[in-house]
Amino acid sequence: MRLNESLRVILSDFLSLCNGLNIDELHKIFSKLHHKNKGLTLLKEIRDILEQDKNQKINISPTYPLPELSILPISIPPIELPIDRQVPQKPEETTILEPNFDPEIYGKLEDFLQKKKWKEADLETMRLMIEIADSIESSNHVPKNRDLITRLDSEDIQKIPDEALKIMDKLWFEYSNGNFGFSVKAKIWCKCKGRPGEFNFSIYKNKFAKYIGWYDGRKWIERYDDFNFSSEAKPGHLPSLSFPDQKNYQINRIRWKETFEVLLPRFFNCGLI
């Protein structure tokens, strides 16, 4: 049965239940409704049917005077498309950073962390630390050849602003559900009975490095690929701060220790915990 035929049957039943309304009055009502809600095709079809049938006989009750009607616009619900034809929505911003933080600086790091690409995020963290340090002039104003020197010395580390350390830590902490980050390392240091901001090699080797999985009691991690780049890594395992050799990815354990030794006080003094 065609749509118009279905509407006629429905309309006939409807009119039989309308006490005091005739076709002329119904036509006026639906005309007003259609005028105020032109997006509803059904109203137009009902109005047109009523217009056609105004002079025909339809079994309805006797008419009575109609009260003044105040017709309000009908809100049109959103049309849901089939699943395979849904209009793609623009993805919402998911960054945990405040709007004033520069995505050009930290956007790549956040992207890696969002996708749980821990190795890429670790390398990006070290790259960022070098880039930020190099962007700030030092006392000797001698630029370093980063093709050869890919680590941070004490002066480089001291140049990194507190805010940069806090941003990187926040990204690591949030996207790892509190398992990774500078602040996590600082808390573990205290848990291992280390004094806040004071480096102690014995605690570093025998407690802290064992706790976070850098040292197993017999040997240290020597190659960069030997870190555990998974969500199941021990708390504080990442970021590694290892600054591996760019040619063979070997880790210089002495330089690794010196990097942590200089960074440790920064973790406590810049407001991470």
PDB file of C-alpha atoms in Angstrom:
ATOM      1  CA  MET A   1       0.000   0.000   0.000  1.00  0.00           C
ATOM      2  CA  ARG A   2       1.290   3.425  -0.895  1.00  0.00           C
ATOM      3  CA  LEU A   3       2.057   6.008   1.768  1.00  0.00           C
ATOM      4  CA  ASN A   4      -0.944   8.201   0.870  1.00  0.00           C
ATOM      5  CA  GLU A   5      -3.275   5.235   1.159  1.00  0.00           C
ATOM      6  CA  SER A   6      -1.864   4.392   4.597  1.00  0.00           C
ATOM      7  CA  LEU A   7      -2.281   7.992   5.716  1.00  0.00           C
ATOM      8  CA  ARG A   8      -5.873   8.027   4.554  1.00  0.00           C
ATOM      9  CA  VAL A   9      -6.690   4.986   6.661  1.00  0.00           C
ATOM     10  CA  ILE A  10      -4.887   6.427   9.659  1.00  0.00           C
ATOM     11  CA  LEU A  11      -6.510   9.825   9.169  1.00  0.00           C
ATOM     12  CA  SER A  12      -9.955   8.309   8.878  1.00  0.00           C
ATOM     13  CA  ASP A  13      -9.480   6.481  12.166  1.00  0.00           C
ATOM     14  CA  PHE A  14      -8.129   9.655  13.702  1.00  0.00           C
ATOM     15  CA  LEU A  15     -11.129  11.709  12.564  1.00  0.00           C
ATOM     16  CA  SER A  16     -13.516   9.150  13.984  1.00  0.00           C
ATOM     17  CA  LEU A  17     -11.979   9.774  17.389  1.00  0.00           C
ATOM     18  CA  CYS A  18     -11.920  13.565  17.109  1.00  0.00           C
ATOM     19  CA  ASN A  19     -14.882  14.802  19.079  1.00  0.00           C
ATOM     20  CA  GLY A  20     -15.968  18.184  17.773  1.00  0.00           C
ATOM     21  CA  LEU A  21     -13.572  18.603  14.877  1.00  0.00           C
ATOM     22  CA  ASN A  22     -14.404  18.540  11.194  1.00  0.00           C
ATOM     23  CA  ILE A  23     -12.189  18.336   8.146  1.00  0.00           C
ATOM     24  CA  ASP A  24     -12.146  22.095   7.576  1.00  0.00           C
ATOM     25  CA  GLU A  25     -10.963  22.792  11.077  1.00  0.00           C
ATOM     26  CA  LEU A  26      -8.420  19.965  10.952  1.00  0.00           C
ATOM     27  CA  HIS A  27      -7.148  21.317   7.665  1.00  0.00           C
ATOM     28  CA  LYS A  28      -6.603  24.715   9.268  1.00  0.00           C
ATOM     29  CA  ILE A  29      -4.785  23.151  12.231  1.00  0.00           C
ATOM     30  CA  PHE A  30      -2.455  21.043  10.127  1.00  0.00           C
ATOM     31  CA  SER A  31      -1.861  23.940   7.757  1.00  0.00           C
ATOM     32  CA  LYS A  32      -0.697  26.027  10.711  1.00  0.00           C
ATOM     33  CA  LEU A  33       1.418  23.175  12.022  1.00  0.00           C
ATOM     34  CA  HIS A  34       3.045  22.698   8.641  1.00  0.00           C
ATOM     35  CA  HIS A  35       3.665  26.432   8.298  1.00  0.00           C
ATOM     36  CA  LYS A  36       5.541  26.494  11.610  1.00  0.00           C
ATOM     37  CA  ASN A  37       7.313  23.163  11.050  1.00  0.00           C
ATOM     38  CA  LYS A  38       8.099  23.016   7.361  1.00  0.00           C
ATOM     39  CA  GLY A  39      10.791  20.418   7.886  1.00  0.00           C
ATOM     40  CA  LEU A  40       8.187  17.773   8.734  1.00  0.00           C
ATOM     41  CA  THR A  41       7.019  16.198   5.489  1.00  0.00           C
ATOM     42  CA  LEU A  42       4.327  14.195   7.270  1.00  0.00           C
ATOM     43  CA  LEU A  43       2.466  17.370   8.277  1.00  0.00           C
ATOM     44  CA  LYS A  44       2.426  18.524   4.672  1.00  0.00           C
ATOM     45  CA  GLU A  45       1.064  15.182   3.477  1.00  0.00           C
ATOM     46  CA  ILE A  46      -1.710  15.198   6.108  1.00  0.00           C
ATOM     47  CA  ARG A  47      -2.588  18.777   5.222  1.00  0.00           C
ATOM     48  CA  ASP A  48      -2.774  17.905   1.513  1.00  0.00           C
ATOM     49  CA  ILE A  49      -4.968  14.865   2.169  1.00  0.00           C
ATOM     50  CA  LEU A  50      -7.316  16.945   4.295  1.00  0.00           C
ATOM     51  CA  GLU A  51      -7.462  19.553   1.552  1.00  0.00           C
ATOM     52  CA  GLN A  52      -8.425  16.884  -0.965  1.00  0.00           C
ATOM     53  CA  ASP A  53     -11.024  15.336   1.312  1.00  0.00           C
ATOM     54  CA  LYS A  54     -12.656  18.497   2.649  1.00  0.00           C
ATOM     55  CA  ASN A  55     -15.686  17.984   0.363  1.00  0.00           C
ATOM     56  CA  GLN A  56     -15.903  14.229   0.876  1.00  0.00           C
ATOM     57  CA  LYS A  57     -17.992  12.576   3.537  1.00  0.00           C
ATOM     58  CA  ILE A  58     -16.050  11.046   6.440  1.00  0.00           C
ATOM     59  CA  ASN A  59     -17.834   9.461   9.361  1.00  0.00           C
ATOM     60  CA  ILE A  60     -17.091  11.804  12.274  1.00  0.00           C
ATOM     61  CA  SER A  61     -18.965  13.163  15.234  1.00  0.00           C
ATOM     62  CA  PRO A  62     -20.911  16.445  15.010  1.00  0.00           C
ATOM     63  CA  THR A  63     -18.815  19.541  15.219  1.00  0.00           C
ATOM     64  CA  TYR A  64     -18.619  22.068  18.024  1.00  0.00           C
ATOM     65  CA  PRO A  65     -17.039  25.508  18.151  1.00  0.00           C
ATOM     66  CA  LEU A  66     -13.287  25.286  18.402  1.00  0.00           C
ATOM     67  CA  PRO A  67     -11.365  27.174  21.084  1.00  0.00           C
ATOM     68  CA  GLU A  68      -8.539  29.466  20.121  1.00  0.00           C
ATOM     69  CA  LEU A  69      -5.464  27.303  19.562  1.00  0.00           C
ATOM     70  CA  SER A  70      -1.944  28.272  20.448  1.00  0.00           C
ATOM     71  CA  ILE A  71       0.191  26.127  18.167  1.00  0.00           C
ATOM     72  CA  LEU A  72       3.791  25.756  19.291  1.00  0.00           C
ATOM     73  CA  PRO A  73       6.608  24.737  16.929  1.00  0.00           C
ATOM     74  CA  ILE A  74       7.405  21.055  17.068  1.00  0.00           C
ATOM     75  CA  SER A  75      11.056  20.235  17.651  1.00  0.00           C
ATOM     76  CA  ILE A  76      12.424  17.964  14.925  1.00  0.00           C
ATOM     77  CA  PRO A  77      14.550  15.120  16.319  1.00  0.00           C
ATOM     78  CA  PRO A  78      17.900  14.484  14.651  1.00  0.00           C
ATOM     79  CA  ILE A  79      17.822  11.982  11.820  1.00  0.00           C
ATOM     80  CA  GLU A  80      19.974   8.934  12.499  1.00  0.00           C
ATOM     81  CA  LEU A  81      21.746   7.607   9.441  1.00  0.00           C
ATOM     82  CA  PRO A  82      22.502   3.919   8.962  1.00  0.00           C
ATOM     83  CA  ILE A  83      25.724   2.882  10.663  1.00  0.00           C
ATOM     84  CA  ASP A  84      27.621   2.536   7.399  1.00  0.00           C
ATOM     85  CA  ARG A  85      26.530   6.023   6.281  1.00  0.00           C
ATOM     86  CA  GLN A  86      27.170   8.006   9.447  1.00  0.00           C
ATOM     87  CA  VAL A  87      28.709  11.401   8.818  1.00  0.00           C
ATOM     88  CA  PRO A  88      32.255  11.307  10.262  1.00  0.00           C
ATOM     89  CA  GLN A  89      32.587  13.489  13.310  1.00  0.00           C
ATOM     90  CA  LYS A  90      35.575  15.686  13.973  1.00  0.00           C
ATOM     91  CA  PRO A  91      37.556  14.047  16.778  1.00  0.00           C
ATOM     92  CA  GLU A  92      37.485  15.873  20.068  1.00  0.00           C
ATOM     93  CA  GLU A  93      40.655  17.284  21.540  1.00  0.00           C
ATOM     94  CA  THR A  94      42.040  14.761  23.999  1.00  0.00           C
ATOM     95  CA  THR A  95      45.174  16.507  25.187  1.00  0.00           C
ATOM     96  CA  ILE A  96      45.739  16.676  28.938  1.00  0.00           C
ATOM     97  CA  LEU A  97      47.840  19.802  28.492  1.00  0.00           C
ATOM     98  CA  GLU A  98      46.559  23.258  29.235  1.00  0.00           C
ATOM     99  CA  PRO A  99      45.722  25.424  26.191  1.00  0.00           C
ATOM    100  CA  ASN A 100      48.761  27.631  26.735  1.00  0.00           C
ATOM    101  CA  PHE A 101      51.182  24.701  26.343  1.00  0.00           C
ATOM    102  CA  ASP A 102      52.750  24.604  22.893  1.00  0.00           C
ATOM    103  CA  PRO A 103      51.654  21.480  20.955  1.00  0.00           C
ATOM    104  CA  GLU A 104      54.451  22.059  18.451  1.00  0.00           C
ATOM    105  CA  ILE A 105      56.906  21.270  21.228  1.00  0.00           C
ATOM    106  CA  TYR A 106      55.140  18.505  23.137  1.00  0.00           C
ATOM    107  CA  GLY A 107      52.604  17.243  20.580  1.00  0.00           C
ATOM    108  CA  LYS A 108      54.742  14.396  19.262  1.00  0.00           C
ATOM    109  CA  LEU A 109      55.552  13.169  22.767  1.00  0.00           C
ATOM    110  CA  GLU A 110      51.886  13.222  23.727  1.00  0.00           C
ATOM    111  CA  ASP A 111      50.932  11.357  20.559  1.00  0.00           C
ATOM    112  CA  PHE A 112      53.419   8.557  21.301  1.00  0.00           C
ATOM    113  CA  LEU A 113      52.223   8.296  24.893  1.00  0.00           C
ATOM    114  CA  GLN A 114      48.550   8.269  23.902  1.00  0.00           C
ATOM    115  CA  LYS A 115      49.294   5.325  21.600  1.00  0.00           C
ATOM    116  CA  LYS A 116      51.373   3.556  24.287  1.00  0.00           C
ATOM    117  CA  LYS A 117      54.449   3.707  22.074  1.00  0.00           C
ATOM    118  CA  TRP A 118      56.752   3.769  25.083  1.00  0.00           C
ATOM    119  CA  LYS A 119      60.046   3.377  23.211  1.00  0.00           C
ATOM    120  CA  GLU A 120      59.276   6.191  20.794  1.00  0.00           C
ATOM    121  CA  ALA A 121      58.105   8.337  23.705  1.00  0.00           C
ATOM    122  CA  ASP A 122      61.310   7.643  25.622  1.00  0.00           C
ATOM    123  CA  LEU A 123      63.496   8.654  22.682  1.00  0.00           C
ATOM    124  CA  GLU A 124      61.343  11.732  22.080  1.00  0.00           C
ATOM    125  CA  THR A 125      61.714  12.745  25.740  1.00  0.00           C
ATOM    126  CA  MET A 126      65.503  12.671  25.507  1.00  0.00           C
ATOM    127  CA  ARG A 127      65.394  14.517  22.179  1.00  0.00           C
ATOM    128  CA  LEU A 128      63.167  17.168  23.714  1.00  0.00           C
ATOM    129  CA  MET A 129      65.452  17.622  26.703  1.00  0.00           C
ATOM    130  CA  ILE A 130      68.428  18.163  24.392  1.00  0.00           C
ATOM    131  CA  GLU A 131      66.477  20.529  22.138  1.00  0.00           C
ATOM    132  CA  ILE A 132      65.196  22.612  25.042  1.00  0.00           C
ATOM    133  CA  ALA A 133      68.633  22.811  26.621  1.00  0.00           C
ATOM    134  CA  ASP A 134      70.224  23.835  23.308  1.00  0.00           C
ATOM    135  CA  SER A 135      67.596  26.536  22.773  1.00  0.00           C
ATOM    136  CA  ILE A 136      68.785  28.340  25.918  1.00  0.00           C
ATOM    137  CA  GLU A 137      72.115  30.124  25.685  1.00  0.00           C
ATOM    138  CA  SER A 138      74.744  29.002  28.130  1.00  0.00           C
ATOM    139  CA  SER A 139      77.508  31.030  29.723  1.00  0.00           C
ATOM    140  CA  ASN A 140      80.134  29.928  27.196  1.00  0.00           C
ATOM    141  CA  HIS A 141      77.769  30.270  24.172  1.00  0.00           C
ATOM    142  CA  VAL A 142      79.476  27.347  22.429  1.00  0.00           C
ATOM    143  CA  PRO A 143      76.940  25.248  20.478  1.00  0.00           C
ATOM    144  CA  LYS A 144      77.394  21.499  20.779  1.00  0.00           C
ATOM    145  CA  ASN A 145      77.744  19.213  17.797  1.00  0.00           C
ATOM    146  CA  ARG A 146      74.715  17.017  18.379  1.00  0.00           C
ATOM    147  CA  ASP A 147      75.779  14.612  15.646  1.00  0.00           C
ATOM    148  CA  LEU A 148      78.530  13.574  18.037  1.00  0.00           C
ATOM    149  CA  ILE A 149      77.290  14.640  21.486  1.00  0.00           C
ATOM    150  CA  THR A 150      73.831  13.205  22.146  1.00  0.00           C
ATOM    151  CA  ARG A 151      73.721  13.419  25.922  1.00  0.00           C
ATOM    152  CA  LEU A 152      73.136  16.115  28.511  1.00  0.00           C
ATOM    153  CA  ASP A 153      75.911  17.346  30.738  1.00  0.00           C
ATOM    154  CA  SER A 154      75.331  19.036  34.088  1.00  0.00           C
ATOM    155  CA  GLU A 155      75.065  22.512  32.570  1.00  0.00           C
ATOM    156  CA  ASP A 156      72.532  21.306  29.970  1.00  0.00           C
ATOM    157  CA  ILE A 157      70.343  19.742  32.644  1.00  0.00           C
ATOM    158  CA  GLN A 158      70.345  22.862  34.775  1.00  0.00           C
ATOM    159  CA  LYS A 159      69.184  24.944  31.793  1.00  0.00           C
ATOM    160  CA  ILE A 160      65.960  22.974  31.289  1.00  0.00           C
ATOM    161  CA  PRO A 161      63.129  25.060  32.783  1.00  0.00           C
ATOM    162  CA  ASP A 162      61.091  23.623  35.638  1.00  0.00           C
ATOM    163  CA  GLU A 163      57.931  24.023  33.559  1.00  0.00           C
ATOM    164  CA  ALA A 164      59.327  21.805  30.792  1.00  0.00           C
ATOM    165  CA  LEU A 165      60.131  19.036  33.267  1.00  0.00           C
ATOM    166  CA  LYS A 166      56.652  19.301  34.774  1.00  0.00           C
ATOM    167  CA  ILE A 167      54.952  19.115  31.378  1.00  0.00           C
ATOM    168  CA  MET A 168      56.892  16.030  30.319  1.00  0.00           C
ATOM    169  CA  ASP A 169      56.269  14.416  33.698  1.00  0.00           C
ATOM    170  CA  LYS A 170      52.535  15.117  33.513  1.00  0.00           C
ATOM    171  CA  LEU A 171      52.300  13.502  30.089  1.00  0.00           C
ATOM    172  CA  TRP A 172      54.169  10.399  31.191  1.00  0.00           C
ATOM    173  CA  PHE A 173      52.275  10.084  34.457  1.00  0.00           C
ATOM    174  CA  GLU A 174      48.775  10.546  33.008  1.00  0.00           C
ATOM    175  CA  TYR A 175      49.108   8.339  29.949  1.00  0.00           C
ATOM    176  CA  SER A 176      50.798   5.509  31.897  1.00  0.00           C
ATOM    177  CA  ASN A 177      48.148   5.615  34.631  1.00  0.00           C
ATOM    178  CA  GLY A 178      50.740   6.701  37.171  1.00  0.00           C
ATOM    179  CA  ASN A 179      53.337   4.050  36.310  1.00  0.00           C
ATOM    180  CA  PHE A 180      55.976   6.205  34.578  1.00  0.00           C
ATOM    181  CA  GLY A 181      57.370   9.706  34.951  1.00  0.00           C
ATOM    182  CA  PHE A 182      59.930  11.849  36.793  1.00  0.00           C
ATOM    183  CA  SER A 183      57.645  12.269  39.793  1.00  0.00           C
ATOM    184  CA  VAL A 184      57.262   8.488  40.042  1.00  0.00           C
ATOM    185  CA  LYS A 185      61.056   8.168  40.212  1.00  0.00           C
ATOM    186  CA  ALA A 186      61.212  10.812  42.932  1.00  0.00           C
ATOM    187  CA  LYS A 187      58.635   8.997  45.060  1.00  0.00           C
ATOM    188  CA  ILE A 188      60.421   5.675  44.594  1.00  0.00           C
ATOM    189  CA  TRP A 189      63.688   7.324  45.633  1.00  0.00           C
ATOM    190  CA  CYS A 190      62.097   8.304  48.934  1.00  0.00           C
ATOM    191  CA  LYS A 191      60.557   4.846  49.271  1.00  0.00           C
ATOM    192  CA  CYS A 192      64.081   3.407  48.948  1.00  0.00           C
ATOM    193  CA  LYS A 193      65.119   5.577  51.939  1.00  0.00           C
ATOM    194  CA  GLY A 194      66.888   8.125  49.772  1.00  0.00           C
ATOM    195  CA  ARG A 195      66.851  11.701  51.011  1.00  0.00           C
ATOM    196  CA  PRO A 196      64.809  14.068  48.835  1.00  0.00           C
ATOM    197  CA  GLY A 197      67.105  15.602  46.218  1.00  0.00           C
ATOM    198  CA  GLU A 198      70.288  14.103  47.655  1.00  0.00           C
ATOM    199  CA  PHE A 199      72.059  11.509  45.516  1.00  0.00           C
ATOM    200  CA  ASN A 200      73.519   8.432  47.207  1.00  0.00           C
ATOM    201  CA  PHE A 201      75.233   5.878  44.972  1.00  0.00           C
ATOM    202  CA  SER A 202      74.627   2.930  47.304  1.00  0.00           C
ATOM    203  CA  ILE A 203      70.893   3.611  47.387  1.00  0.00           C
ATOM    204  CA  TYR A 204      70.902   4.288  43.648  1.00  0.00           C
ATOM    205  CA  LYS A 205      72.522   0.938  42.845  1.00  0.00           C
ATOM    206  CA  ASN A 206      71.274  -1.462  45.501  1.00  0.00           C
ATOM    207  CA  LYS A 207      67.730  -0.203  46.009  1.00  0.00           C
ATOM    208  CA  PHE A 208      66.479   2.319  43.494  1.00  0.00           C
ATOM    209  CA  ALA A 209      67.869   0.804  40.250  1.00  0.00           C
ATOM    210  CA  LYS A 210      66.744  -2.666  41.341  1.00  0.00           C
ATOM    211  CA  TYR A 211      63.273  -1.417  42.233  1.00  0.00           C
ATOM    212  CA  ILE A 212      62.671   0.160  38.819  1.00  0.00           C
ATOM    213  CA  GLY A 213      64.387  -2.577  36.802  1.00  0.00           C
ATOM    214  CA  TRP A 214      67.560  -0.871  35.606  1.00  0.00           C
ATOM    215  CA  TYR A 215      69.819  -3.239  37.561  1.00  0.00           C
ATOM    216  CA  ASP A 216      69.164  -6.871  38.449  1.00  0.00           C
ATOM    217  CA  GLY A 217      71.810  -7.218  41.175  1.00  0.00           C
ATOM    218  CA  ARG A 218      74.415  -8.552  38.789  1.00  0.00           C
ATOM    219  CA  LYS A 219      74.494  -6.235  35.797  1.00  0.00           C
ATOM    220  CA  TRP A 220      73.005  -3.026  34.487  1.00  0.00           C
ATOM    221  CA  ILE A 221      71.067  -2.612  31.266  1.00  0.00           C
ATOM    222  CA  GLU A 222      73.762  -2.152  28.652  1.00  0.00           C
ATOM    223  CA  ARG A 223      71.819  -1.869  25.396  1.00  0.00           C
ATOM    224  CA  TYR A 224      68.937   0.458  24.807  1.00  0.00           C
ATOM    225  CA  ASP A 225      66.684  -2.260  23.385  1.00  0.00           C
ATOM    226  CA  ASP A 226      66.963  -4.171  26.672  1.00  0.00           C
ATOM    227  CA  PHE A 227      64.648  -1.744  28.478  1.00  0.00           C
ATOM    228  CA  ASN A 228      61.109  -2.946  29.024  1.00  0.00           C
ATOM    229  CA  PHE A 229      59.060  -0.805  26.664  1.00  0.00           C
ATOM    230  CA  SER A 230      55.669  -2.123  27.732  1.00  0.00           C
ATOM    231  CA  SER A 231      52.894  -1.084  30.072  1.00  0.00           C
ATOM    232  CA  GLU A 232      53.899  -3.966  32.370  1.00  0.00           C
ATOM    233  CA  ALA A 233      57.342  -2.480  33.066  1.00  0.00           C
ATOM    234  CA  LYS A 234      58.156  -1.762  36.689  1.00  0.00           C
ATOM    235  CA  PRO A 235      57.036   1.585  38.131  1.00  0.00           C
ATOM    236  CA  GLY A 236      59.534   4.325  37.312  1.00  0.00           C
ATOM    237  CA  HIS A 237      61.275   2.253  34.632  1.00  0.00           C
ATOM    238  CA  LEU A 238      60.607   4.986  32.084  1.00  0.00           C
ATOM    239  CA  PRO A 239      61.635   7.499  30.931  1.00  0.00           C
ATOM    240  CA  SER A 240      65.041   5.841  30.904  1.00  0.00           C
ATOM    241  CA  LEU A 241      67.252   8.993  30.852  1.00  0.00           C
ATOM    242  CA  SER A 242      69.902   6.724  29.339  1.00  0.00           C
ATOM    243  CA  PHE A 243      70.927   8.816  26.278  1.00  0.00           C
ATOM    244  CA  PRO A 244      72.298   5.847  24.311  1.00  0.00           C
ATOM    245  CA  ASP A 245      75.011   6.074  21.693  1.00  0.00           C
ATOM    246  CA  GLN A 246      73.343   6.891  18.381  1.00  0.00           C
ATOM    247  CA  LYS A 247      75.508   4.475  16.390  1.00  0.00           C
ATOM    248  CA  ASN A 248      75.257   1.247  18.375  1.00  0.00           C
ATOM    249  CA  TYR A 249      72.668   2.117  21.041  1.00  0.00           C
ATOM    250  CA  GLN A 250      75.057   1.123  23.785  1.00  0.00           C
ATOM    251  CA  ILE A 251      74.535   2.787  27.157  1.00  0.00           C
ATOM    252  CA  ASN A 252      77.428   4.362  29.038  1.00  0.00           C
ATOM    253  CA  ARG A 253      76.602   3.418  32.633  1.00  0.00           C
ATOM    254  CA  ILE A 254      78.768   6.168  34.170  1.00  0.00           C
ATOM    255  CA  ARG A 255      77.134   8.917  32.110  1.00  0.00           C
ATOM    256  CA  TRP A 256      73.735   7.397  32.812  1.00  0.00           C
ATOM    257  CA  LYS A 257      74.405   7.623  36.535  1.00  0.00           C
ATOM    258  CA  GLU A 258      75.666  11.201  36.232  1.00  0.00           C
ATOM    259  CA  THR A 259      72.530  12.236  34.326  1.00  0.00           C
ATOM    260  CA  PHE A 260      70.291  10.875  37.060  1.00  0.00           C
ATOM    261  CA  GLU A 261      72.503  12.337  39.781  1.00  0.00           C
ATOM    262  CA  VAL A 262      72.059  15.856  38.360  1.00  0.00           C
ATOM    263  CA  LEU A 263      68.373  15.433  37.513  1.00  0.00           C
ATOM    264  CA  LEU A 264      67.385  13.988  40.897  1.00  0.00           C
ATOM    265  CA  PRO A 265      67.489  17.324  42.782  1.00  0.00           C
ATOM    266  CA  ARG A 266      65.512  18.926  39.943  1.00  0.00           C
ATOM    267  CA  PHE A 267      62.690  16.427  40.480  1.00  0.00           C
ATOM    268  CA  PHE A 268      62.278  17.649  44.049  1.00  0.00           C
ATOM    269  CA  ASN A 269      63.010  21.340  43.526  1.00  0.00           C
ATOM    270  CA  CYS A 270      60.779  22.061  40.525  1.00  0.00           C
ATOM    271  CA  GLY A 271      57.545  21.051  42.219  1.00  0.00           C
ATOM    272  CA  LEU A 272      56.920  17.602  40.756  1.00  0.00           C
ATOM    273  CA  ILE A 273      55.998  16.194  44.184  1.00  0.00           C
TER     274      ILE A 273
END
